[in-house]
Coordinates of C-alpha atoms and ligand atoms in Angstrom, one line a residue:
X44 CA 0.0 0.0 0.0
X45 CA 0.9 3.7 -0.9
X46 CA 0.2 6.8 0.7
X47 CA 0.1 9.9 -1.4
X48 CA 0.8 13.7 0.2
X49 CA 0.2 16.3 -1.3
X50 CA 2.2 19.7 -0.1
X51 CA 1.4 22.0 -3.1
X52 CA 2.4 23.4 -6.2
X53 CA 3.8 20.4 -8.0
X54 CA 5.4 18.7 -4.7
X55 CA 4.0 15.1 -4.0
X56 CA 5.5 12.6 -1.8
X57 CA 4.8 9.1 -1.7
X58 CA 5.8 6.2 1.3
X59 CA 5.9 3.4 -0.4
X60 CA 6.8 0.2 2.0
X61 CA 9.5 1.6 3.7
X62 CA 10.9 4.3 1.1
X63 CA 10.2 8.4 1.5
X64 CA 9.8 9.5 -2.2
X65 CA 9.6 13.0 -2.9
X66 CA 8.3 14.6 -6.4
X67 CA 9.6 18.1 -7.4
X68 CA 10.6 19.4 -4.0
X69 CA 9.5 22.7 -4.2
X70 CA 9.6 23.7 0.3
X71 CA 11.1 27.2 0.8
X72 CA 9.6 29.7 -1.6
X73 CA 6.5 27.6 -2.2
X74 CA 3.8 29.8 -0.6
X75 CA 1.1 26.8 -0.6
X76 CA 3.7 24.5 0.7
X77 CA 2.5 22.8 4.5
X78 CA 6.2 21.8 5.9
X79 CA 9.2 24.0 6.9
X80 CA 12.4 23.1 5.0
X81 CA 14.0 21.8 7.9
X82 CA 10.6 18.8 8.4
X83 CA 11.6 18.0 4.8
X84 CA 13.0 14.4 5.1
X85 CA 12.9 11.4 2.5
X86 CA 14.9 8.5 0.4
X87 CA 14.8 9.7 -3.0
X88 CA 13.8 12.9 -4.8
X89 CA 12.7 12.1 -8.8
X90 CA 12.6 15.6 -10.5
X91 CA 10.4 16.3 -13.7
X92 CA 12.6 19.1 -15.0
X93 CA 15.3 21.6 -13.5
X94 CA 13.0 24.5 -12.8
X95 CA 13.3 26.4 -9.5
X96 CA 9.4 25.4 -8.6
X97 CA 10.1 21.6 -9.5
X98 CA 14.4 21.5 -8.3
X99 CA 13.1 23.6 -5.2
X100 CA 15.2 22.8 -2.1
X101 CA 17.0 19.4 -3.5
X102 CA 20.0 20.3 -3.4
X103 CA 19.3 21.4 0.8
X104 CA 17.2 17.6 1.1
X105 CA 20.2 15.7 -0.8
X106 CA 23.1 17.2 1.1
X107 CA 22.3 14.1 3.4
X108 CA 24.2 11.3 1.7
X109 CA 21.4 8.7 1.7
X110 CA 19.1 10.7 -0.3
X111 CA 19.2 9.5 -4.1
X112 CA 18.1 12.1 -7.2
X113 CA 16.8 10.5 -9.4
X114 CA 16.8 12.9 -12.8
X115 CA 17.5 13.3 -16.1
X116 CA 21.2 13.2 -17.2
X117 CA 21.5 16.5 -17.8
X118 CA 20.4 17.4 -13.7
X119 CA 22.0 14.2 -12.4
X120 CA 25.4 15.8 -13.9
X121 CA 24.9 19.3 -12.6
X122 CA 23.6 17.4 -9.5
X123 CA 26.9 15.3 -9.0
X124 CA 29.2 18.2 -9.7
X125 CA 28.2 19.2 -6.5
X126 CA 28.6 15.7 -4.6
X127 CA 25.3 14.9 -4.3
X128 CA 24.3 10.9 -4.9
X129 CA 22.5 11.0 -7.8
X130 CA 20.7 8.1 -10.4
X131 CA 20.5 9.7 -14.3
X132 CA 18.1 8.7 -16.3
X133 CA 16.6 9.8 -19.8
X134 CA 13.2 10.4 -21.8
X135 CA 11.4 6.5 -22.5
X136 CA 14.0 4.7 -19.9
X137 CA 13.1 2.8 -16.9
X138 CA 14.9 1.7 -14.0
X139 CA 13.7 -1.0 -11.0
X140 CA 15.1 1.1 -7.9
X141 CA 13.5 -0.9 -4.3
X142 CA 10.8 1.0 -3.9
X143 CA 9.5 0.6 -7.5
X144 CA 9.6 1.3 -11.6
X145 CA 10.5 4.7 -12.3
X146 CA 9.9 5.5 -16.1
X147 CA 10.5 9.1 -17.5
X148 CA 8.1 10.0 -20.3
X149 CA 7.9 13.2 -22.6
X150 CA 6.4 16.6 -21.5
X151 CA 6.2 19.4 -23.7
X152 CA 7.7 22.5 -21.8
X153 CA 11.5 23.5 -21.4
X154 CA 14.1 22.8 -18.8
X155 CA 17.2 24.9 -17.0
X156 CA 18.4 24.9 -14.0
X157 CA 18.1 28.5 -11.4
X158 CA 21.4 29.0 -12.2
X159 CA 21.0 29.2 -16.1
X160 CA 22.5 25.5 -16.4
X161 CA 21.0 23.5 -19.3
X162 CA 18.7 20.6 -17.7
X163 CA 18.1 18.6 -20.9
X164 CA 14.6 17.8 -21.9
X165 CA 11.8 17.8 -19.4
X166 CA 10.1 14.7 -17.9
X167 CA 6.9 13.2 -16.7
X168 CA 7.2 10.2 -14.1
X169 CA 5.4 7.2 -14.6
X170 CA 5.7 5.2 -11.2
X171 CA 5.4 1.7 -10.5
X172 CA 4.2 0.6 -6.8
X173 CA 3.6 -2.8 -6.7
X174 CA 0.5 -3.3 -8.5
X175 CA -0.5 0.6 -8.6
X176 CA 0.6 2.9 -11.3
X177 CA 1.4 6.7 -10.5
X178 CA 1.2 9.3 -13.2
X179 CA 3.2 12.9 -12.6
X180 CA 2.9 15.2 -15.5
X181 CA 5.4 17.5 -14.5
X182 CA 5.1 20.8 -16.2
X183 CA 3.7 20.3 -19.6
X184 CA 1.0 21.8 -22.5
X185 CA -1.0 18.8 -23.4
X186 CA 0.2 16.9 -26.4
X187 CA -1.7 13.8 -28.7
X188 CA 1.3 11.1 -27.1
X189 CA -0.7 11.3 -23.9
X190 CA -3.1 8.6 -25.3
X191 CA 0.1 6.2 -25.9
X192 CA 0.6 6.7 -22.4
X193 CA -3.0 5.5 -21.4
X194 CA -2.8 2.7 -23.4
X195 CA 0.5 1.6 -22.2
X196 CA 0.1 2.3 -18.8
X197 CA -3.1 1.3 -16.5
X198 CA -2.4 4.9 -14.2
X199 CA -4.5 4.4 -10.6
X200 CA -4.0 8.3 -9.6
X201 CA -2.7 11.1 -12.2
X202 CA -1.2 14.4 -10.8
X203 CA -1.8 16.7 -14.1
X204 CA -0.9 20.4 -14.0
X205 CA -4.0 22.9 -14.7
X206 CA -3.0 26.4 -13.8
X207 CA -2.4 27.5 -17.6
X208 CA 0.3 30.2 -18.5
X209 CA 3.2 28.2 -17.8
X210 CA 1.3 24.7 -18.6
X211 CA -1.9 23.2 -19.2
X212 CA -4.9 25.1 -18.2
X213 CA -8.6 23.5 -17.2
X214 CA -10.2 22.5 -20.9
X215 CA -6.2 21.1 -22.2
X216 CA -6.1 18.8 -18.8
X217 CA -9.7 17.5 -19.3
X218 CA -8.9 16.2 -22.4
X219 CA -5.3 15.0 -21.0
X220 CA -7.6 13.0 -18.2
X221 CA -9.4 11.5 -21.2
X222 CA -6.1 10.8 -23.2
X223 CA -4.4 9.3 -19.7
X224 CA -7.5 7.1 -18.5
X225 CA -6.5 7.1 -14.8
X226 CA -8.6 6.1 -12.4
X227 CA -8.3 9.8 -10.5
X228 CA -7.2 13.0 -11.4
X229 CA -5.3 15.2 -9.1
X230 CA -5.2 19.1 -10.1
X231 CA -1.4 20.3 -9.6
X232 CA 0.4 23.7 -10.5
X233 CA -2.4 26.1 -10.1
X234 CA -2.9 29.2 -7.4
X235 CA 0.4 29.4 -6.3
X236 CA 1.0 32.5 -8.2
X237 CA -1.2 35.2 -9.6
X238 CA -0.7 34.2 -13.6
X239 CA -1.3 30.5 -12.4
X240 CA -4.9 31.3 -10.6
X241 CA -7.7 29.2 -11.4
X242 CA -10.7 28.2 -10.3
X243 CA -10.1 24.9 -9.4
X244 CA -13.9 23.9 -9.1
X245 CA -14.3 24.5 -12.7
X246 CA -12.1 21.6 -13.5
X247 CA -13.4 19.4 -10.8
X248 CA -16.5 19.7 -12.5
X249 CA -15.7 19.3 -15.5
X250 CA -13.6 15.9 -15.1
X251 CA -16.8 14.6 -13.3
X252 CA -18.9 15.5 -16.4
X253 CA -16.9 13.4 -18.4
X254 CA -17.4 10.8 -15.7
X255 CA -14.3 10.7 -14.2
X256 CA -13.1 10.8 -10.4
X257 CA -11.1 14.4 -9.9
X258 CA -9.7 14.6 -6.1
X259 CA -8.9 18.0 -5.7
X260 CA -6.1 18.2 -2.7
X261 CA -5.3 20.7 -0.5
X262 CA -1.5 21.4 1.0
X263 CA -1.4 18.6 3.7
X264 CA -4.1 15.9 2.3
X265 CA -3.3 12.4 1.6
X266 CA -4.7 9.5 -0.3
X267 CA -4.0 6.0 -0.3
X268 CA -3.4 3.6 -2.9
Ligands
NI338 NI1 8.6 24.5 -15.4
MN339 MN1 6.5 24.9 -13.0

Protein backbone atom coordinates (compact mmCIF):
# COMPACT_ATOMS: atom_id res chain seq x y z
CA UNK A 1 0.00 0.00 0.00
CA UNK A 2 0.91 3.66 -0.94
CA UNK A 3 0.16 6.78 0.69
CA UNK A 4 0.12 9.95 -1.41
CA UNK A 5 0.77 13.73 0.18
CA UNK A 6 0.23 16.33 -1.34
CA UNK A 7 2.19 19.71 -0.12
CA UNK A 8 1.43 21.99 -3.08
CA UNK A 9 2.43 23.35 -6.18
CA UNK A 10 3.80 20.36 -7.98
CA UNK A 11 5.44 18.66 -4.74
CA UNK A 12 4.00 15.07 -4.01
CA UNK A 13 5.46 12.60 -1.79
CA UNK A 14 4.80 9.11 -1.69
CA UNK A 15 5.84 6.24 1.29
CA UNK A 16 5.89 3.40 -0.37
CA UNK A 17 6.84 0.16 2.04
CA UNK A 18 9.51 1.65 3.72
CA UNK A 19 10.89 4.27 1.08
CA UNK A 20 10.25 8.36 1.51
CA UNK A 21 9.79 9.49 -2.19
CA UNK A 22 9.57 12.98 -2.86
CA UNK A 23 8.31 14.64 -6.39
CA UNK A 24 9.62 18.12 -7.37
CA UNK A 25 10.56 19.36 -3.99
CA UNK A 26 9.52 22.74 -4.18
CA UNK A 27 9.55 23.66 0.32
CA UNK A 28 11.05 27.20 0.80
CA UNK A 29 9.56 29.65 -1.56
CA UNK A 30 6.55 27.64 -2.23
CA UNK A 31 3.76 29.83 -0.63
CA UNK A 32 1.08 26.79 -0.60
CA UNK A 33 3.74 24.54 0.69
CA UNK A 34 2.47 22.75 4.48
CA UNK A 35 6.21 21.76 5.92
CA UNK A 36 9.22 23.97 6.86
CA UNK A 37 12.39 23.09 5.01
CA UNK A 38 13.99 21.84 7.93
CA UNK A 39 10.55 18.84 8.35
CA UNK A 40 11.60 18.01 4.79
CA UNK A 41 12.99 14.42 5.14
CA UNK A 42 12.89 11.42 2.54
CA UNK A 43 14.93 8.50 0.38
CA UNK A 44 14.75 9.70 -2.96
CA UNK A 45 13.83 12.90 -4.80
CA UNK A 46 12.71 12.15 -8.81
CA UNK A 47 12.61 15.61 -10.47
CA UNK A 48 10.44 16.33 -13.69
CA UNK A 49 12.57 19.07 -14.95
CA UNK A 50 15.30 21.59 -13.53
CA UNK A 51 13.03 24.49 -12.76
CA UNK A 52 13.35 26.43 -9.53
CA UNK A 53 9.36 25.44 -8.61
CA UNK A 54 10.09 21.60 -9.50
CA UNK A 55 14.44 21.54 -8.25
CA UNK A 56 13.11 23.63 -5.18
CA UNK A 57 15.22 22.80 -2.09
CA UNK A 58 16.99 19.38 -3.50
CA UNK A 59 19.97 20.31 -3.37
CA UNK A 60 19.35 21.35 0.78
CA UNK A 61 17.20 17.62 1.12
CA UNK A 62 20.25 15.66 -0.77
CA UNK A 63 23.12 17.22 1.07
CA UNK A 64 22.32 14.11 3.43
CA UNK A 65 24.22 11.25 1.68
CA UNK A 66 21.40 8.65 1.68
CA UNK A 67 19.05 10.68 -0.31
CA UNK A 68 19.25 9.49 -4.07
CA UNK A 69 18.10 12.09 -7.18
CA UNK A 70 16.75 10.48 -9.37
CA UNK A 71 16.77 12.94 -12.80
CA UNK A 72 17.47 13.34 -16.08
CA UNK A 73 21.24 13.23 -17.17
CA UNK A 74 21.54 16.51 -17.84
CA UNK A 75 20.45 17.38 -13.74
CA UNK A 76 22.00 14.19 -12.38
CA UNK A 77 25.36 15.83 -13.88
CA UNK A 78 24.88 19.31 -12.63
CA UNK A 79 23.59 17.35 -9.52
CA UNK A 80 26.93 15.27 -8.96
CA UNK A 81 29.24 18.19 -9.65
CA UNK A 82 28.19 19.16 -6.46
CA UNK A 83 28.64 15.71 -4.59
CA UNK A 84 25.31 14.87 -4.28
CA UNK A 85 24.26 10.87 -4.87
CA UNK A 86 22.45 11.01 -7.82
CA UNK A 87 20.66 8.14 -10.40
CA UNK A 88 20.49 9.70 -14.33
CA UNK A 89 18.12 8.73 -16.25
CA UNK A 90 16.58 9.80 -19.84
CA UNK A 91 13.21 10.38 -21.85
CA UNK A 92 11.44 6.53 -22.48
CA UNK A 93 13.96 4.71 -19.91
CA UNK A 94 13.08 2.83 -16.88
CA UNK A 95 14.94 1.69 -14.01
CA UNK A 96 13.74 -1.00 -10.97
CA UNK A 97 15.09 1.12 -7.89
CA UNK A 98 13.46 -0.87 -4.25
CA UNK A 99 10.77 0.99 -3.94
CA UNK A 100 9.52 0.62 -7.55
CA UNK A 101 9.64 1.26 -11.58
CA UNK A 102 10.49 4.73 -12.34
CA UNK A 103 9.88 5.50 -16.06
CA UNK A 104 10.46 9.08 -17.52
CA UNK A 105 8.07 10.02 -20.29
CA UNK A 106 7.87 13.22 -22.58
CA UNK A 107 6.41 16.55 -21.54
CA UNK A 108 6.20 19.43 -23.70
CA UNK A 109 7.74 22.52 -21.75
CA UNK A 110 11.52 23.46 -21.37
CA UNK A 111 14.09 22.78 -18.77
CA UNK A 112 17.20 24.86 -17.02
CA UNK A 113 18.35 24.90 -13.96
CA UNK A 114 18.09 28.49 -11.41
CA UNK A 115 21.43 28.98 -12.21
CA UNK A 116 21.04 29.19 -16.06
CA UNK A 117 22.51 25.53 -16.40
CA UNK A 118 20.96 23.50 -19.34
CA UNK A 119 18.66 20.60 -17.73
CA UNK A 120 18.12 18.64 -20.94
CA UNK A 121 14.55 17.83 -21.88
CA UNK A 122 11.76 17.78 -19.44
CA UNK A 123 10.12 14.68 -17.85
CA UNK A 124 6.90 13.18 -16.75
CA UNK A 125 7.23 10.15 -14.11
CA UNK A 126 5.44 7.22 -14.59
CA UNK A 127 5.68 5.17 -11.24
CA UNK A 128 5.42 1.65 -10.51
CA UNK A 129 4.25 0.65 -6.84
CA UNK A 130 3.57 -2.82 -6.70
CA UNK A 131 0.48 -3.34 -8.49
CA UNK A 132 -0.55 0.57 -8.62
CA UNK A 133 0.57 2.88 -11.30
CA UNK A 134 1.40 6.66 -10.53
CA UNK A 135 1.16 9.27 -13.22
CA UNK A 136 3.23 12.90 -12.63
CA UNK A 137 2.86 15.18 -15.46
CA UNK A 138 5.36 17.50 -14.46
CA UNK A 139 5.10 20.78 -16.24
CA UNK A 140 3.68 20.28 -19.59
CA UNK A 141 1.02 21.76 -22.53
CA UNK A 142 -0.97 18.76 -23.45
CA UNK A 143 0.20 16.93 -26.35
CA UNK A 144 -1.69 13.77 -28.66
CA UNK A 145 1.29 11.07 -27.11
CA UNK A 146 -0.66 11.31 -23.88
CA UNK A 147 -3.11 8.61 -25.34
CA UNK A 148 0.05 6.21 -25.89
CA UNK A 149 0.61 6.70 -22.36
CA UNK A 150 -2.96 5.48 -21.38
CA UNK A 151 -2.78 2.69 -23.37
CA UNK A 152 0.46 1.57 -22.25
CA UNK A 153 0.12 2.35 -18.80
CA UNK A 154 -3.13 1.27 -16.49
CA UNK A 155 -2.43 4.87 -14.20
CA UNK A 156 -4.53 4.36 -10.56
CA UNK A 157 -4.04 8.28 -9.64
CA UNK A 158 -2.68 11.12 -12.24
CA UNK A 159 -1.16 14.37 -10.84
CA UNK A 160 -1.83 16.65 -14.05
CA UNK A 161 -0.93 20.44 -14.04
CA UNK A 162 -4.05 22.87 -14.67
CA UNK A 163 -2.97 26.40 -13.85
CA UNK A 164 -2.41 27.53 -17.60
CA UNK A 165 0.31 30.16 -18.47
CA UNK A 166 3.22 28.16 -17.80
CA UNK A 167 1.32 24.68 -18.61
CA UNK A 168 -1.92 23.18 -19.17
CA UNK A 169 -4.85 25.11 -18.22
CA UNK A 170 -8.64 23.51 -17.19
CA UNK A 171 -10.17 22.52 -20.85
CA UNK A 172 -6.16 21.06 -22.22
CA UNK A 173 -6.10 18.80 -18.75
CA UNK A 174 -9.67 17.54 -19.31
CA UNK A 175 -8.90 16.23 -22.42
CA UNK A 176 -5.28 15.02 -21.02
CA UNK A 177 -7.62 12.97 -18.23
CA UNK A 178 -9.43 11.46 -21.23
CA UNK A 179 -6.13 10.80 -23.24
CA UNK A 180 -4.42 9.27 -19.69
CA UNK A 181 -7.51 7.11 -18.47
CA UNK A 182 -6.54 7.08 -14.79
CA UNK A 183 -8.63 6.13 -12.43
CA UNK A 184 -8.27 9.76 -10.47
CA UNK A 185 -7.16 12.96 -11.35
CA UNK A 186 -5.27 15.17 -9.13
CA UNK A 187 -5.19 19.09 -10.13
CA UNK A 188 -1.43 20.34 -9.63
CA UNK A 189 0.43 23.69 -10.53
CA UNK A 190 -2.38 26.14 -10.06
CA UNK A 191 -2.92 29.16 -7.42
CA UNK A 192 0.40 29.42 -6.31
CA UNK A 193 1.02 32.51 -8.21
CA UNK A 194 -1.20 35.17 -9.58
CA UNK A 195 -0.72 34.16 -13.59
CA UNK A 196 -1.30 30.48 -12.43
CA UNK A 197 -4.86 31.27 -10.63
CA UNK A 198 -7.72 29.24 -11.44
CA UNK A 199 -10.73 28.20 -10.26
CA UNK A 200 -10.15 24.88 -9.40
CA UNK A 201 -13.88 23.94 -9.06
CA UNK A 202 -14.34 24.46 -12.74
CA UNK A 203 -12.12 21.61 -13.50
CA UNK A 204 -13.38 19.38 -10.78
CA UNK A 205 -16.45 19.69 -12.49
CA UNK A 206 -15.66 19.34 -15.54
CA UNK A 207 -13.56 15.87 -15.15
CA UNK A 208 -16.83 14.60 -13.33
CA UNK A 209 -18.92 15.50 -16.42
CA UNK A 210 -16.94 13.35 -18.39
CA UNK A 211 -17.43 10.84 -15.66
CA UNK A 212 -14.25 10.67 -14.21
CA UNK A 213 -13.08 10.84 -10.44
CA UNK A 214 -11.11 14.38 -9.90
CA UNK A 215 -9.69 14.62 -6.12
CA UNK A 216 -8.89 18.03 -5.73
CA UNK A 217 -6.12 18.18 -2.66
CA UNK A 218 -5.29 20.65 -0.47
CA UNK A 219 -1.46 21.37 0.96
CA UNK A 220 -1.44 18.56 3.69
CA UNK A 221 -4.13 15.87 2.27
CA UNK A 222 -3.29 12.39 1.62
CA UNK A 223 -4.71 9.47 -0.27
CA UNK A 224 -3.98 5.99 -0.35
CA UNK A 225 -3.42 3.56 -2.89
NI1 LIG B 1 8.61 24.53 -15.44
MN1 LIG C 1 6.55 24.87 -12.97
Amino acid sequence: MSKIIYHGHSFVEIRHNDSVIYIDPFITHNPLCDIKPDQGKCDYIILTHGHGDHFGDTVELASDKKVKVIAMFEISEYLQKKEINSHPMSIGGAFEFPFGKVKLTIARHSSSLPDGTYAGEPAGIILNLGDKTVFHAGDTALFYDMKLIGEMNSIDVAFLPVGDNFTMGIDDAVKASEFLNAKIVVPIHYNTFDVIEINVDDFKRKIESIGRICRVMAPGDSLEL
